[in-house]
Amino acid sequence: MTDLTHLTIAAALDGLASRKFSARELADAHLKKMGTLKNLNAYITETPEKARAQADASDRRRAAGEKVGALDGIPIGIKDLFCTEGVQTTAGSHILEGFKPTYESTVTKNLFDAGAVMLGKLNLDEFAMGSSNKTSYYGNVINPWKRQGDNTDLVPGGSSGGSSAAVAARVAMAATGTDTGGSIRQPAALTGTVGIKPTYGRCSRWGIVAFASSLDQAGPIGRSVEDCAIMLGAMAGHDPKDSTSVEMPVPDFRKSLTGDIRGLRVGIPKEYRVDGMSREIGDLWAKGAAWLKEQGAEIREISLPHTKYALPTYYIIAPAEASSNLARYDGVRFGLRVPGNSLDEMYELTRAAGFGKEVKRRILIGTYVLSAGYYDAYYLQAQKVRALILRDFTEAFKQVDVILTPSTPSAAFGFHDNEDPVQMYLQDVFTVTVNLAGLPGISVPAGLDAKGLPLGLQMIGRGFDEETLLRSAHALEKAANFTALPAGV
Ligand code: GLN
């Protein structure tokens, strides 16, 4: 039998439907492989019993001829930021160690209702703050990709680095991620996988540990645009428990992959040609535009003039919201508690021991920009610039249907690169604008750099027009024909 872990979701669904293999065999193949690739540290918690029980239930549904869901029997990993009932949910933080939610996040509930099988909870940067997975309390995740002829371990991107590494290494057929400033698209780009951040409001945030509530959005990482379309269809939908989730029908995203992009207007934003961009990335970007043109798209240069303010704006708004969201971890209700001589001392000791360095830095920045003396100078100003960034996109989308950019300024880097936090923040230069504007964005693997590492191209769409975005990304994927695999997978 072929290696079941190498199938796409689309192929696995066909195989399950025609009884070539069972959901149990599919789950077992992944669980076995997880055992051999533990060195990647992609999972914080493995849930083999749950996986087998869900797979068996799926097999019973098929045997009984019952109606099956869009992901019936498909083994996936869940970023450990989604609350899963009765299963430890850490957010990559010491402060939540041992926390077992008594409720299920809406997105994971939707996935399980669609028949998905959970292999385990995937590692991430602490509270989803980071671009490398280095900030996880549960250790680094190793990218399955290596530079040619060089055995140095590389980062899988972040914050959904466990998700991207697992999907790339074939220890999950797909995974959930969350994206506040790039955390789905950047790790997808660094691991040769596809990741889509849908429009803000497309997926419910209920039951996802909050980082920056006005920016956070869930989405899938998968091995093809089609797989992401299937996953997103199951994850999305209105949820009365999240007032920012939008009451709109969820389209059949798979149907939008028509292969026809004739007449599509593709924008190339000139401001994304940032200083010091490597030739390789610039060339790949041009190649991407040429691929779309060959298929009948029209390429237009556009301007997004406020792009240069996006990173500073994001690094004010995101920490501001985080400092408020993280105030709830006080040692009383969740996870860790370090006793003290008074209530205040207990708070202080718990938070001092429970949060890592990057999280503390963000809380400090956030508290500072929200403080009485600086609110107007920083936070209010950032909100105004955010509105201008959205306006840039609104103007651009009068001229084009989608926008093409690089996903990241570099390929996967080493654990000792980008040690300076500001350097690390620069990883998000092409992705944060999309979160600030609430738009959907997708990263598609488009080629390899000179050292054999994957590089991604990003496409950005209009709000709630994931269909055009997926159709365009599918066309890009077809032309790029990215088939490379990390060694040993
Ligand atoms: N890298 C960005 C940050 O550190 C984005 C994180 C995310 O999207 N969750 O904030």
Tab-separated table of C-alpha atoms and ligand atoms in Angstrom, residues 79 81 125 127-132 158-160 178-186 211 216 314-315 318 358 362 424-425 427-428 431-432 435, ligand 1:
chain	number	residue	atom	x	y	z
A	79	LYS	CA	-2.623	24.353	17.256
A	81	LEU	CA	-4.155	27.741	21.143
A	125	ASP	CA	5.207	30.428	20.082
A	127	PHE	CA	0.587	32.989	23.248
A	128	ALA	CA	1.221	33.043	19.486
A	129	MET	CA	3.835	35.786	19.882
A	130	GLY	CA	6.714	35.139	17.545
A	131	SER	CA	7.865	34.106	14.112
A	132	SER	CA	10.113	31.173	14.921
A	158	GLY	CA	5.800	31.001	13.860
A	159	SER	CA	3.695	31.245	15.659
A	160	SER	CA	1.970	28.228	14.057
A	178	THR	CA	-4.086	31.259	13.892
A	179	ASP	CA	-2.805	34.420	12.296
A	180	THR	CA	-2.591	37.749	14.107
A	181	GLY	CA	0.221	39.251	12.053
A	182	GLY	CA	1.311	36.404	9.809
A	183	SER	CA	1.364	33.301	11.949
A	184	ILE	CA	-0.282	31.065	9.359
A	185	ARG	CA	1.288	32.457	6.198
A	186	GLN	CA	4.889	32.906	7.397
A	211	PHE	CA	-3.702	37.331	21.686
A	216	ASP	CA	-6.627	37.183	15.519
A	314	TYR	CA	0.958	46.421	14.421
A	315	TYR	CA	3.579	46.412	17.177
A	318	ALA	CA	-1.091	43.882	19.026
A	358	GLU	CA	8.758	37.829	24.818
A	362	ARG	CA	4.686	42.606	24.879
A	424	MET	CA	12.394	39.127	14.309
A	425	TYR	CA	9.489	41.575	13.977
A	427	GLN	CA	9.662	38.804	9.452
A	428	ASP	CA	6.084	40.107	9.418
A	431	THR	CA	1.882	39.871	6.291
A	432	VAL	CA	0.765	42.321	9.019
A	435	ASN	CA	-4.396	41.597	9.507
B	1	GLN	N1	5.052	37.292	14.356
B	1	GLN	C1	3.972	38.119	14.742
B	1	GLN	C2	4.072	38.448	16.214
B	1	GLN	O1	4.998	38.013	16.790
B	1	GLN	C3	2.665	37.498	14.381
B	1	GLN	C4	2.178	36.495	15.329
B	1	GLN	C5	0.860	35.932	14.967
B	1	GLN	O2	0.356	36.130	13.858
B	1	GLN	N2	0.243	35.265	15.920
B	1	GLN	O3	3.261	39.102	16.769
